mmCIF file of C-alpha atoms in Angstrom:
data_model
loop_
_atom_site.group_PDB
_atom_site.id
_atom_site.type_symbol
_atom_site.label_atom_id
_atom_site.label_comp_id
_atom_site.label_asym_id
_atom_site.label_seq_id
_atom_site.Cartn_x
_atom_site.Cartn_y
_atom_site.Cartn_z
ATOM 1 C CA UNK A 1 -14.335 -5.530 32.803
ATOM 2 C CA UNK A 2 -12.489 -7.866 30.646
ATOM 3 C CA UNK A 3 -8.830 -7.333 30.103
ATOM 4 C CA UNK A 4 -8.045 -5.801 26.828
ATOM 5 C CA UNK A 5 -5.270 -8.296 26.092
ATOM 6 C CA UNK A 6 -7.220 -11.316 26.616
ATOM 7 C CA UNK A 7 -9.103 -11.143 23.202
ATOM 8 C CA UNK A 8 -12.506 -10.707 24.711
ATOM 9 C CA UNK A 9 -14.450 -7.560 24.533
ATOM 10 C CA UNK A 10 -16.948 -6.567 27.306
ATOM 11 C CA UNK A 11 -20.533 -6.840 25.919
ATOM 12 C CA UNK A 12 -22.127 -4.766 28.675
ATOM 13 C CA UNK A 13 -24.127 -6.021 31.669
ATOM 14 C CA UNK A 14 -26.834 -7.534 29.934
ATOM 15 C CA UNK A 15 -24.494 -9.635 26.997
ATOM 16 C CA UNK A 16 -22.410 -12.065 27.520
ATOM 17 C CA UNK A 17 -18.594 -11.477 26.782
ATOM 18 C CA UNK A 18 -18.048 -11.900 23.042
ATOM 19 C CA UNK A 19 -14.822 -13.100 21.318
ATOM 20 C CA UNK A 20 -13.150 -9.907 19.366
ATOM 21 C CA UNK A 21 -12.801 -11.187 16.012
ATOM 22 C CA UNK A 22 -9.388 -9.079 15.282
ATOM 23 C CA UNK A 23 -7.772 -10.399 18.168
ATOM 24 C CA UNK A 24 -8.796 -14.121 18.205
ATOM 25 C CA UNK A 25 -8.622 -16.946 15.626
ATOM 26 C CA UNK A 26 -11.974 -15.668 13.917
ATOM 27 C CA UNK A 27 -10.078 -13.539 11.793
ATOM 28 C CA UNK A 28 -10.465 -15.958 8.837
ATOM 29 C CA UNK A 29 -14.410 -14.931 8.580
ATOM 30 C CA UNK A 30 -13.576 -11.417 8.276
ATOM 31 C CA UNK A 31 -10.636 -12.204 6.019
ATOM 32 C CA UNK A 32 -12.946 -13.943 3.927
ATOM 33 C CA UNK A 33 -15.519 -11.314 3.819
ATOM 34 C CA UNK A 34 -12.700 -8.482 3.064
ATOM 35 C CA UNK A 35 -10.929 -10.784 0.301
ATOM 36 C CA UNK A 36 -14.571 -11.280 -1.071
ATOM 37 C CA UNK A 37 -15.233 -7.053 -0.930
ATOM 38 C CA UNK A 38 -11.720 -6.421 -2.941
ATOM 39 C CA UNK A 39 -12.458 -9.573 -5.661
ATOM 40 C CA UNK A 40 -15.867 -7.806 -6.263
ATOM 41 C CA UNK A 41 -13.716 -4.475 -6.648
ATOM 42 C CA UNK A 42 -11.261 -5.586 -8.751
ATOM 43 C CA UNK A 43 -13.749 -7.290 -11.114
ATOM 44 C CA UNK A 44 -15.997 -4.183 -10.940
ATOM 45 C CA UNK A 45 -13.035 -2.004 -11.514
ATOM 46 C CA UNK A 46 -11.748 -4.604 -14.570
ATOM 47 C CA UNK A 47 -15.307 -4.432 -16.196
ATOM 48 C CA UNK A 48 -15.202 -0.629 -16.140
ATOM 49 C CA UNK A 49 -11.560 -0.499 -17.599
ATOM 50 C CA UNK A 50 -12.350 -2.845 -20.381
ATOM 51 C CA UNK A 51 -15.683 -0.713 -21.561
ATOM 52 C CA UNK A 52 -13.478 2.512 -21.540
ATOM 53 C CA UNK A 53 -10.666 0.823 -23.420
ATOM 54 C CA UNK A 54 -13.356 -0.609 -26.094
ATOM 55 C CA UNK A 55 -14.806 3.218 -25.955
ATOM 56 C CA UNK A 56 -11.521 4.654 -26.265
ATOM 57 C CA UNK A 57 -10.540 2.329 -29.351
ATOM 58 C CA UNK A 58 -14.052 3.638 -31.144
ATOM 59 C CA UNK A 59 -13.143 7.104 -30.105
ATOM 60 C CA UNK A 60 -9.545 7.005 -31.571
ATOM 61 C CA UNK A 61 -10.707 5.405 -34.948
ATOM 62 C CA UNK A 62 -13.726 7.884 -35.231
ATOM 63 C CA UNK A 63 -11.262 10.775 -34.975
ATOM 64 C CA UNK A 64 -8.889 9.352 -37.262
ATOM 65 C CA UNK A 65 -11.654 9.203 -40.013
ATOM 66 C CA UNK A 66 -12.795 12.688 -39.404
ATOM 67 C CA UNK A 67 -9.455 13.678 -39.698
ATOM 68 C CA UNK A 68 -8.543 11.985 -42.795
ATOM 69 C CA UNK A 69 -12.097 13.667 -44.221
ATOM 70 C CA UNK A 70 -11.329 17.144 -43.343
ATOM 71 C CA UNK A 71 -7.930 17.144 -43.714
ATOM 72 C CA UNK A 72 -6.412 19.195 -46.739
ATOM 73 C CA UNK A 73 -3.112 17.361 -46.426
ATOM 74 C CA UNK A 74 -2.102 14.887 -49.269
ATOM 75 C CA UNK A 75 -2.627 11.460 -49.180
ATOM 76 C CA UNK A 76 0.344 10.248 -48.358
ATOM 77 C CA UNK A 77 0.569 12.450 -45.639
ATOM 78 C CA UNK A 78 -2.833 10.820 -43.973
ATOM 79 C CA UNK A 79 -2.002 7.951 -44.960
ATOM 80 C CA UNK A 80 0.876 7.611 -42.285
ATOM 81 C CA UNK A 81 -1.231 9.391 -40.172
ATOM 82 C CA UNK A 82 -4.121 6.751 -40.361
ATOM 83 C CA UNK A 83 -1.576 3.712 -39.996
ATOM 84 C CA UNK A 84 -0.148 5.759 -36.886
ATOM 85 C CA UNK A 85 -3.737 5.979 -35.243
ATOM 86 C CA UNK A 86 -4.731 2.048 -36.519
ATOM 87 C CA UNK A 87 -1.644 0.846 -34.438
ATOM 88 C CA UNK A 88 -2.781 3.009 -31.238
ATOM 89 C CA UNK A 89 -6.010 1.607 -32.026
ATOM 90 C CA UNK A 90 -4.584 -1.993 -31.888
ATOM 91 C CA UNK A 91 -2.527 -1.650 -29.157
ATOM 92 C CA UNK A 92 -5.387 -0.081 -26.865
ATOM 93 C CA UNK A 93 -7.259 -3.637 -28.097
ATOM 94 C CA UNK A 94 -4.780 -5.616 -27.467
ATOM 95 C CA UNK A 95 -5.010 -4.602 -23.530
ATOM 96 C CA UNK A 96 -8.803 -4.894 -23.819
ATOM 97 C CA UNK A 97 -8.442 -8.499 -24.810
ATOM 98 C CA UNK A 98 -5.900 -8.997 -22.110
ATOM 99 C CA UNK A 99 -8.187 -7.357 -19.517
ATOM 100 C CA UNK A 100 -11.339 -9.457 -20.923
ATOM 101 C CA UNK A 101 -9.014 -12.924 -20.591
ATOM 102 C CA UNK A 102 -8.438 -12.025 -16.962
ATOM 103 C CA UNK A 103 -12.064 -11.409 -16.486
ATOM 104 C CA UNK A 104 -13.057 -14.537 -17.841
ATOM 105 C CA UNK A 105 -10.595 -16.514 -15.192
ATOM 106 C CA UNK A 106 -7.441 -16.533 -17.366
ATOM 107 C CA UNK A 107 -3.995 -15.951 -15.623
ATOM 108 C CA UNK A 108 -2.202 -12.830 -16.472
ATOM 109 C CA UNK A 109 0.106 -13.388 -19.599
ATOM 110 C CA UNK A 110 3.357 -12.439 -20.495
ATOM 111 C CA UNK A 111 2.729 -12.565 -24.396
ATOM 112 C CA UNK A 112 0.037 -9.654 -24.484
ATOM 113 C CA UNK A 113 2.235 -6.862 -23.177
ATOM 114 C CA UNK A 114 5.227 -7.785 -25.123
ATOM 115 C CA UNK A 115 2.799 -7.518 -28.415
ATOM 116 C CA UNK A 116 1.656 -4.177 -27.413
ATOM 117 C CA UNK A 117 5.500 -3.431 -26.735
ATOM 118 C CA UNK A 118 6.383 -4.337 -30.219
ATOM 119 C CA UNK A 119 3.458 -2.308 -31.584
ATOM 120 C CA UNK A 120 4.380 0.820 -29.632
ATOM 121 C CA UNK A 121 7.915 0.716 -30.666
ATOM 122 C CA UNK A 122 7.084 0.283 -34.563
ATOM 123 C CA UNK A 123 4.986 3.117 -33.921
ATOM 124 C CA UNK A 124 7.551 4.965 -32.747
ATOM 125 C CA UNK A 125 9.967 4.310 -35.424
ATOM 126 C CA UNK A 126 7.280 5.101 -38.027
ATOM 127 C CA UNK A 127 6.874 8.652 -36.512
ATOM 128 C CA UNK A 128 10.626 8.908 -36.488
ATOM 129 C CA UNK A 129 10.927 7.786 -40.230
ATOM 130 C CA UNK A 130 8.116 10.207 -40.887
ATOM 131 C CA UNK A 131 9.896 13.274 -39.238
ATOM 132 C CA UNK A 132 12.901 12.504 -41.092
ATOM 133 C CA UNK A 133 11.330 11.775 -44.410
ATOM 134 C CA UNK A 134 9.409 15.227 -44.628
ATOM 135 C CA UNK A 135 10.397 17.599 -47.205
ATOM 136 C CA UNK A 136 11.733 20.688 -46.494
ATOM 137 C CA UNK A 137 12.533 19.255 -42.459
ATOM 138 C CA UNK A 138 15.683 20.090 -41.035
ATOM 139 C CA UNK A 139 18.688 17.877 -41.813
ATOM 140 C CA UNK A 140 18.796 14.626 -39.735
ATOM 141 C CA UNK A 141 20.958 14.682 -36.883
ATOM 142 C CA UNK A 142 23.399 11.955 -35.239
ATOM 143 C CA UNK A 143 20.907 11.904 -32.265
ATOM 144 C CA UNK A 144 17.921 11.153 -34.543
ATOM 145 C CA UNK A 145 19.604 8.317 -36.126
ATOM 146 C CA UNK A 146 20.905 7.050 -32.483
ATOM 147 C CA UNK A 147 17.353 7.078 -31.702
ATOM 148 C CA UNK A 148 16.450 5.294 -34.803
ATOM 149 C CA UNK A 149 18.870 2.790 -33.912
ATOM 150 C CA UNK A 150 18.138 2.175 -30.382
ATOM 151 C CA UNK A 151 14.268 1.984 -31.156
ATOM 152 C CA UNK A 152 15.572 -1.114 -33.684
ATOM 153 C CA UNK A 153 17.280 -2.501 -31.106
ATOM 154 C CA UNK A 154 14.308 -2.260 -28.589
ATOM 155 C CA UNK A 155 12.109 -3.717 -31.164
ATOM 156 C CA UNK A 156 14.291 -6.425 -31.816
ATOM 157 C CA UNK A 157 14.623 -7.293 -28.396
ATOM 158 C CA UNK A 158 10.598 -7.489 -27.862
ATOM 159 C CA UNK A 159 10.536 -9.641 -30.793
ATOM 160 C CA UNK A 160 12.995 -11.907 -29.457
ATOM 161 C CA UNK A 161 11.526 -12.298 -25.807
ATOM 162 C CA UNK A 162 8.053 -12.761 -27.779
ATOM 163 C CA UNK A 163 9.489 -15.806 -29.564
ATOM 164 C CA UNK A 164 11.216 -16.962 -26.551
ATOM 165 C CA UNK A 165 8.066 -16.656 -24.375
ATOM 166 C CA UNK A 166 5.999 -18.250 -27.466
ATOM 167 C CA UNK A 167 8.764 -20.989 -27.449
ATOM 168 C CA UNK A 168 8.794 -21.787 -23.638
ATOM 169 C CA UNK A 169 4.941 -22.270 -23.841
ATOM 170 C CA UNK A 170 3.923 -25.332 -22.608
ATOM 171 C CA UNK A 171 2.934 -27.742 -25.923
ATOM 172 C CA UNK A 172 0.064 -30.029 -25.814
ATOM 173 C CA UNK A 173 1.518 -33.699 -25.883
ATOM 174 C CA UNK A 174 0.185 -35.612 -29.114
ATOM 175 C CA UNK A 175 -1.186 -39.122 -28.221
#
């Protein structure tokens, strides 16, 4: 019987001793197989995620349209709600486009995530302004104004980051 530490396994009385792929230099074949399985799993999950994102965006649009049609609220209030829902759809679609770009072999990029952040913060600012502008609402507090100012600062930083990311992108040379 072979010593377990020598990288060989006993194949039984009728078979020759064969190297254990986990203990010898044959790890590359096993590693390649595991890597292929992981990559297949990644792409399968990315396809499922992209399909779910597309269905989610469509569902948000349908719910927004149905809520506008069935809502007895005045048009200005409905309009703001529709804009918020459309911004949410833009966020979902931007993530969808990023996933599809990765599936097509592209590298993960920073810009789409910054764009999602900008859209999300604009949506948040819009909801703050709506809460502050609703007739009959509680008076504006210092905390609400601070929240609005911080959100505006975050929007500024995200837009500056987007400009920096686009500015630092390599440009094609003109010949």
